[in-house]
PDB file of C-alpha atoms in Angstrom:
ATOM      1  CA  MET A   1     219.906-109.215 -87.498  1.00 47.00           C
ATOM      2  CA  VAL A   2     217.869-112.389 -87.230  1.00 53.00           C
ATOM      3  CA  GLY A   3     219.924-113.909 -90.038  1.00 64.00           C
ATOM      4  CA  ARG A   4     223.177-113.251 -88.208  1.00 69.00           C
ATOM      5  CA  ALA A   5     221.908-114.792 -84.996  1.00 72.00           C
ATOM      6  CA  ASP A   6     220.728-117.827 -86.959  1.00 76.00           C
ATOM      7  CA  HIS A   7     224.163-118.097 -88.575  1.00 80.00           C
ATOM      8  CA  PHE A   8     225.908-118.109 -85.194  1.00 82.00           C
ATOM      9  CA  VAL A   9     223.449-120.610 -83.764  1.00 85.00           C
ATOM     10  CA  GLN A  10     224.032-122.881 -86.764  1.00 88.00           C
ATOM     11  CA  LEU A  11     227.808-122.480 -86.402  1.00 88.00           C
ATOM     12  CA  ILE A  12     227.676-123.481 -82.736  1.00 90.00           C
ATOM     13  CA  ASN A  13     225.321-126.405 -83.344  1.00 92.00           C
ATOM     14  CA  THR A  14     227.474-127.715 -86.200  1.00 94.00           C
ATOM     15  CA  TYR A  15     230.602-127.477 -84.060  1.00 95.00           C
ATOM     16  CA  CYS A  16     228.958-129.356 -81.186  1.00 95.00           C
ATOM     17  CA  LEU A  17     227.573-132.123 -83.400  1.00 96.00           C
ATOM     18  CA  ASP A  18     230.847-132.575 -85.281  1.00 97.00           C
ATOM     19  CA  VAL A  19     232.956-132.732 -82.127  1.00 97.00           C
ATOM     20  CA  GLU A  20     230.526-135.142 -80.431  1.00 97.00           C
ATOM     21  CA  THR A  21     230.790-137.439 -83.459  1.00 97.00           C
ATOM     22  CA  ILE A  22     234.581-137.314 -83.547  1.00 97.00           C
ATOM     23  CA  LEU A  23     234.896-137.914 -79.798  1.00 97.00           C
ATOM     24  CA  SER A  24     232.610-140.950 -80.131  1.00 97.00           C
ATOM     25  CA  GLN A  25     234.782-142.247 -82.965  1.00 97.00           C
ATOM     26  CA  LEU A  26     237.892-141.790 -80.842  1.00 97.00           C
ATOM     27  CA  GLU A  27     236.309-143.720 -78.000  1.00 95.00           C
ATOM     28  CA  SER A  28     235.282-146.607 -80.230  1.00 95.00           C
ATOM     29  CA  TYR A  29     238.634-146.762 -82.064  1.00 95.00           C
ATOM     30  CA  ILE A  30     240.654-146.905 -78.857  1.00 93.00           C
ATOM     31  CA  ASP A  31     239.015-150.216 -77.906  1.00 89.00           C
ATOM     32  CA  LEU A  32     239.936-151.953 -81.160  1.00 92.00           C
ATOM     33  CA  PRO A  33     242.532-154.741 -80.861  1.00 91.00           C
ATOM     34  CA  ASN A  34     244.778-153.150 -83.500  1.00 93.00           C
ATOM     35  CA  VAL A  35     244.677-149.436 -82.768  1.00 93.00           C
ATOM     36  CA  ASP A  36     245.717-147.075 -85.553  1.00 95.00           C
ATOM     37  CA  PHE A  37     247.398-144.425 -83.406  1.00 96.00           C
ATOM     38  CA  SER A  38     248.002-142.118 -86.361  1.00 95.00           C
ATOM     39  CA  ASN A  39     244.256-142.132 -87.096  1.00 96.00           C
ATOM     40  CA  LEU A  40     243.538-141.312 -83.440  1.00 96.00           C
ATOM     41  CA  ALA A  41     246.053-138.456 -83.567  1.00 97.00           C
ATOM     42  CA  ALA A  42     244.473-137.128 -86.775  1.00 97.00           C
ATOM     43  CA  LEU A  43     241.009-137.157 -85.194  1.00 97.00           C
ATOM     44  CA  ALA A  44     242.324-135.437 -82.054  1.00 97.00           C
ATOM     45  CA  THR A  45     243.980-132.799 -84.234  1.00 97.00           C
ATOM     46  CA  GLU A  46     240.723-132.282 -86.124  1.00 97.00           C
ATOM     47  CA  VAL A  47     238.831-131.637 -82.877  1.00 97.00           C
ATOM     48  CA  GLY A  48     241.574-129.225 -81.843  1.00 96.00           C
ATOM     49  CA  GLU A  49     241.380-127.332 -85.127  1.00 94.00           C
ATOM     50  CA  ARG A  50     237.592-127.095 -85.025  1.00 94.00           C
ATOM     51  CA  SER A  51     237.779-125.905 -81.441  1.00 93.00           C
ATOM     52  CA  SER A  52     240.379-123.315 -82.362  1.00 90.00           C
ATOM     53  CA  CYS A  53     238.161-121.974 -85.159  1.00 88.00           C
ATOM     54  CA  ILE A  54     235.254-121.392 -82.816  1.00 86.00           C
ATOM     55  CA  GLY A  55     237.461-120.214 -79.964  1.00 86.00           C
ATOM     56  CA  ALA A  56     236.947-123.142 -77.581  1.00 89.00           C
ATOM     57  CA  GLU A  57     240.387-122.747 -76.034  1.00 91.00           C
ATOM     58  CA  HIS A  58     240.006-125.281 -73.221  1.00 94.00           C
ATOM     59  CA  VAL A  59     238.986-128.001 -75.667  1.00 96.00           C
ATOM     60  CA  ARG A  60     241.852-127.075 -77.982  1.00 95.00           C
ATOM     61  CA  LEU A  61     244.359-127.396 -75.141  1.00 95.00           C
ATOM     62  CA  ALA A  62     242.909-130.748 -74.080  1.00 96.00           C
ATOM     63  CA  CYS A  63     243.247-131.944 -77.686  1.00 97.00           C
ATOM     64  CA  LEU A  64     246.936-131.077 -77.683  1.00 96.00           C
ATOM     65  CA  ASP A  65     247.363-133.413 -74.722  1.00 97.00           C
ATOM     66  CA  LEU A  66     245.274-136.058 -76.493  1.00 97.00           C
ATOM     67  CA  THR A  67     247.421-135.780 -79.625  1.00 97.00           C
ATOM     68  CA  ARG A  68     250.593-136.168 -77.538  1.00 97.00           C
ATOM     69  CA  ALA A  69     249.100-139.261 -75.881  1.00 96.00           C
ATOM     70  CA  CYS A  70     248.328-140.726 -79.322  1.00 96.00           C
ATOM     71  CA  ASP A  71     251.911-140.060 -80.400  1.00 96.00           C
ATOM     72  CA  GLN A  72     253.112-142.005 -77.333  1.00 95.00           C
ATOM     73  CA  MET A  73     250.948-144.964 -78.433  1.00 94.00           C
ATOM     74  CA  GLN A  74     249.818-145.851 -74.912  1.00 92.00           C
ATOM     75  CA  LYS A  75     246.133-146.643 -74.597  1.00 94.00           C
ATOM     76  CA  GLN A  76     245.912-145.718 -70.913  1.00 95.00           C
ATOM     77  CA  ASN A  77     247.320-142.226 -71.551  1.00 96.00           C
ATOM     78  CA  ILE A  78     244.964-141.827 -74.498  1.00 96.00           C
ATOM     79  CA  ARG A  79     241.969-142.824 -72.375  1.00 96.00           C
ATOM     80  CA  GLN A  80     242.906-140.276 -69.705  1.00 97.00           C
ATOM     81  CA  ALA A  81     243.474-137.520 -72.253  1.00 97.00           C
ATOM     82  CA  LEU A  82     240.237-138.408 -74.045  1.00 97.00           C
ATOM     83  CA  SER A  83     238.356-138.254 -70.754  1.00 97.00           C
ATOM     84  CA  TRP A  84     239.774-134.790 -70.089  1.00 98.00           C
ATOM     85  CA  THR A  85     238.923-133.659 -73.627  1.00 97.00           C
ATOM     86  CA  LYS A  86     235.348-134.933 -73.302  1.00 98.00           C
ATOM     87  CA  ASN A  87     234.995-133.165 -69.956  1.00 97.00           C
ATOM     88  CA  GLU A  88     236.267-129.865 -71.374  1.00 96.00           C
ATOM     89  CA  PHE A  89     233.990-130.254 -74.376  1.00 97.00           C
ATOM     90  CA  ALA A  90     230.957-130.882 -72.134  1.00 96.00           C
ATOM     91  CA  ARG A  91     231.724-127.731 -70.149  1.00 94.00           C
ATOM     92  CA  THR A  92     232.225-125.737 -73.340  1.00 93.00           C
ATOM     93  CA  ARG A  93     229.038-127.123 -74.902  1.00 93.00           C
ATOM     94  CA  ASN A  94     227.065-126.021 -71.828  1.00 92.00           C
ATOM     95  CA  LYS A  95     228.481-122.512 -72.131  1.00 90.00           C
ATOM     96  CA  LEU A  96     227.757-122.451 -75.844  1.00 89.00           C
ATOM     97  CA  GLN A  97     224.160-123.499 -75.170  1.00 88.00           C
ATOM     98  CA  VAL A  98     223.793-120.446 -72.930  1.00 86.00           C
ATOM     99  CA  LEU A  99     225.196-118.322 -75.743  1.00 82.00           C
ATOM    100  CA  VAL A 100     222.798-119.898 -78.258  1.00 84.00           C
ATOM    101  CA  GLN A 101     219.875-119.133 -75.966  1.00 84.00           C
ATOM    102  CA  TRP A 102     221.127-115.582 -75.565  1.00 80.00           C
ATOM    103  CA  LEU A 103     221.409-115.124 -79.335  1.00 77.00           C
ATOM    104  CA  LEU A 104     217.926-116.531 -79.895  1.00 80.00           C
ATOM    105  CA  ASN A 105     216.498-114.267 -77.200  1.00 78.00           C
ATOM    106  CA  LEU A 106     218.322-111.274 -78.638  1.00 73.00           C
ATOM    107  CA  SER A 107     216.985-112.097 -82.075  1.00 72.00           C
ATOM    108  CA  ALA A 108     213.444-112.391 -80.727  1.00 72.00           C
ATOM    109  CA  LEU A 109     213.819-109.108 -78.872  1.00 69.00           C
ATOM    110  CA  ALA A 110     215.038-107.366 -82.000  1.00 66.00           C
ATOM    111  CA  ALA A 111     212.112-108.757 -83.979  1.00 65.00           C
ATOM    112  CA  SER A 112     209.647-107.586 -81.352  1.00 65.00           C
ATOM    113  CA  ASN A 113     211.373-104.191 -81.315  1.00 60.00           C
ATOM    114  CA  ALA A 114     210.835-103.912 -85.063  1.00 57.00           C
ATOM    115  CA  ASP A 115     207.193-104.919 -84.694  1.00 54.00           C
ATOM    116  CA  GLY A 116     206.618-102.653 -81.698  1.00 53.00           C
ATOM    117  CA  ALA A 117     205.179-105.636 -79.826  1.00 48.00           C
ATOM    118  CA  GLU A 118     206.941-104.950 -76.516  1.00 49.00           C
ATOM    119  CA  ASP A 119     207.682-101.791 -74.647  1.00 53.00           C
ATOM    120  CA  TYR A 120     211.277-100.658 -74.281  1.00 50.00           C
ATOM    121  CA  GLU A 121     211.406-101.098 -70.496  1.00 51.00           C
ATOM    122  CA  ALA A 122     210.446-104.794 -70.664  1.00 53.00           C
ATOM    123  CA  ARG A 123     213.002-105.424 -73.416  1.00 50.00           C
ATOM    124  CA  SER A 124     215.792-103.661 -71.542  1.00 49.00           C
ATOM    125  CA  LYS A 125     215.154-105.741 -68.393  1.00 48.00           C
ATOM    126  CA  THR A 126     215.361-108.932 -70.429  1.00 48.00           C
ATOM    127  CA  ALA A 127     218.513-107.735 -72.186  1.00 47.00           C
ATOM    128  CA  LYS A 128     220.221-107.065 -68.854  1.00 43.00           C
ATOM    129  CA  ILE A 129     219.419-110.574 -67.649  1.00 40.00           C
ATOM    130  CA  GLU A 130     220.790-112.063 -70.852  1.00 41.00           C
ATOM    131  CA  CYS A 131     223.953-109.965 -70.660  1.00 43.00           C
ATOM    132  CA  TYR A 132     224.622-111.277 -67.168  1.00 37.00           C
ATOM    133  CA  GLN A 133     224.485-114.791 -68.601  1.00 37.00           C
ATOM    134  CA  VAL A 134     227.102-113.856 -71.178  1.00 39.00           C
ATOM    135  CA  VAL A 135     229.448-112.483 -68.504  1.00 37.00           C
ATOM    136  CA  PHE A 136     229.712-115.980 -67.036  1.00 36.00           C
ATOM    137  CA  LEU A 137     231.149-117.301 -70.307  1.00 41.00           C
ATOM    138  CA  ASN A 138     234.536-115.756 -69.413  1.00 39.00           C
ATOM    139  CA  VAL A 139     234.859-114.102 -72.802  1.00 39.00           C
ATOM    140  CA  SER A 140     238.176-112.277 -72.940  1.00 38.00           C
ATOM    141  CA  ARG A 141     238.046-110.430 -76.282  1.00 38.00           C
ATOM    142  CA  ILE A 142     234.728-108.955 -77.292  1.00 39.00           C
ATOM    143  CA  LEU A 143     233.509-107.053 -80.294  1.00 39.00           C
ATOM    144  CA  VAL A 144     230.263-105.219 -79.704  1.00 41.00           C
ATOM    145  CA  ILE A 145     228.046-104.836 -82.743  1.00 40.00           C
ATOM    146  CA  SER A 146     225.355-102.241 -82.262  1.00 38.00           C
ATOM    147  CA  LEU A 147     222.064-102.932 -83.985  1.00 40.00           C
ATOM    148  CA  GLY A 148     219.721-100.169 -82.992  1.00 40.00           C
ATOM    149  CA  LYS A 149     219.205-100.468 -79.255  1.00 40.00           C
ATOM    150  CA  TRP A 150     220.538-104.035 -79.176  1.00 40.00           C
ATOM    151  CA  TYR A 151     224.072-105.331 -79.130  1.00 45.00           C
ATOM    152  CA  TYR A 152     225.789-108.526 -80.171  1.00 45.00           C
ATOM    153  CA  LEU A 153     228.715-109.408 -77.934  1.00 48.00           C
ATOM    154  CA  LEU A 154     231.010-111.480 -80.088  1.00 47.00           C
ATOM    155  CA  ASN A 155     234.671-112.291 -80.311  1.00 42.00           C
ATOM    156  CA  TYR A 156     236.210-111.453 -83.663  1.00 40.00           C
ATOM    157  CA  ASN A 157     239.234-113.332 -84.971  1.00 41.00           C
ATOM    158  CA  LYS A 158     241.294-110.538 -86.537  1.00 41.00           C
ATOM    159  CA  GLN A 159     243.995-112.927 -87.748  1.00 45.00           C
ATOM    160  CA  SER A 160     241.547-114.897 -89.871  1.00 43.00           C
ATOM    161  CA  ASN A 161     241.358-114.194 -93.591  1.00 39.00           C
ATOM    162  CA  SER A 162     237.584-114.338 -93.421  1.00 38.00           C
ATOM    163  CA  ASN A 163     235.060-112.294 -91.513  1.00 35.00           C
ATOM    164  CA  ASN A 164     234.039-115.089 -89.178  1.00 39.00           C
ATOM    165  CA  PHE A 165     232.945-114.369 -85.673  1.00 42.00           C
ATOM    166  CA  ILE A 166     234.163-116.805 -83.067  1.00 41.00           C
ATOM    167  CA  PHE A 167     233.376-117.365 -79.422  1.00 42.00           C
ATOM    168  CA  LEU A 168     236.191-117.739 -76.912  1.00 41.00           C
ATOM    169  CA  ILE A 169     235.152-120.157 -74.189  1.00 40.00           C
TER     170      ILE A 169
END
């Protein structure tokens, strides 16, 4: 169970770092005297695809607008769309950080359950608090994976060819 939580935490952290890097590149490229609009559109599409894979729907939708702005080749529209995309990403990143904390706490609780270090009542109170945090993520499709007395609340992409779990934010 700890390995799965670590995998999801790594997936989220990689997504956040990659998107932050690409958004920074977009911002620096837009200020160049000779803007390569096709390169900007490709980067916007990449952010959209990465966001789609992890289920960050609001970021994906903002990237569609950013890609359209790049296709129009108007810097002002691109700046506005980029600002919206960065705002949606910041909101999504904050929600994902809550999810990461929840996964780490769940992993720690499971480890303590295996070791018998905590009593069940204390663990169940903590689990309820953490579950309330997850409710605020506005997750629409959830797969519940039971691991003993603990549960992972994850969104599963059934259309994917792989068994990746994604988070819909």
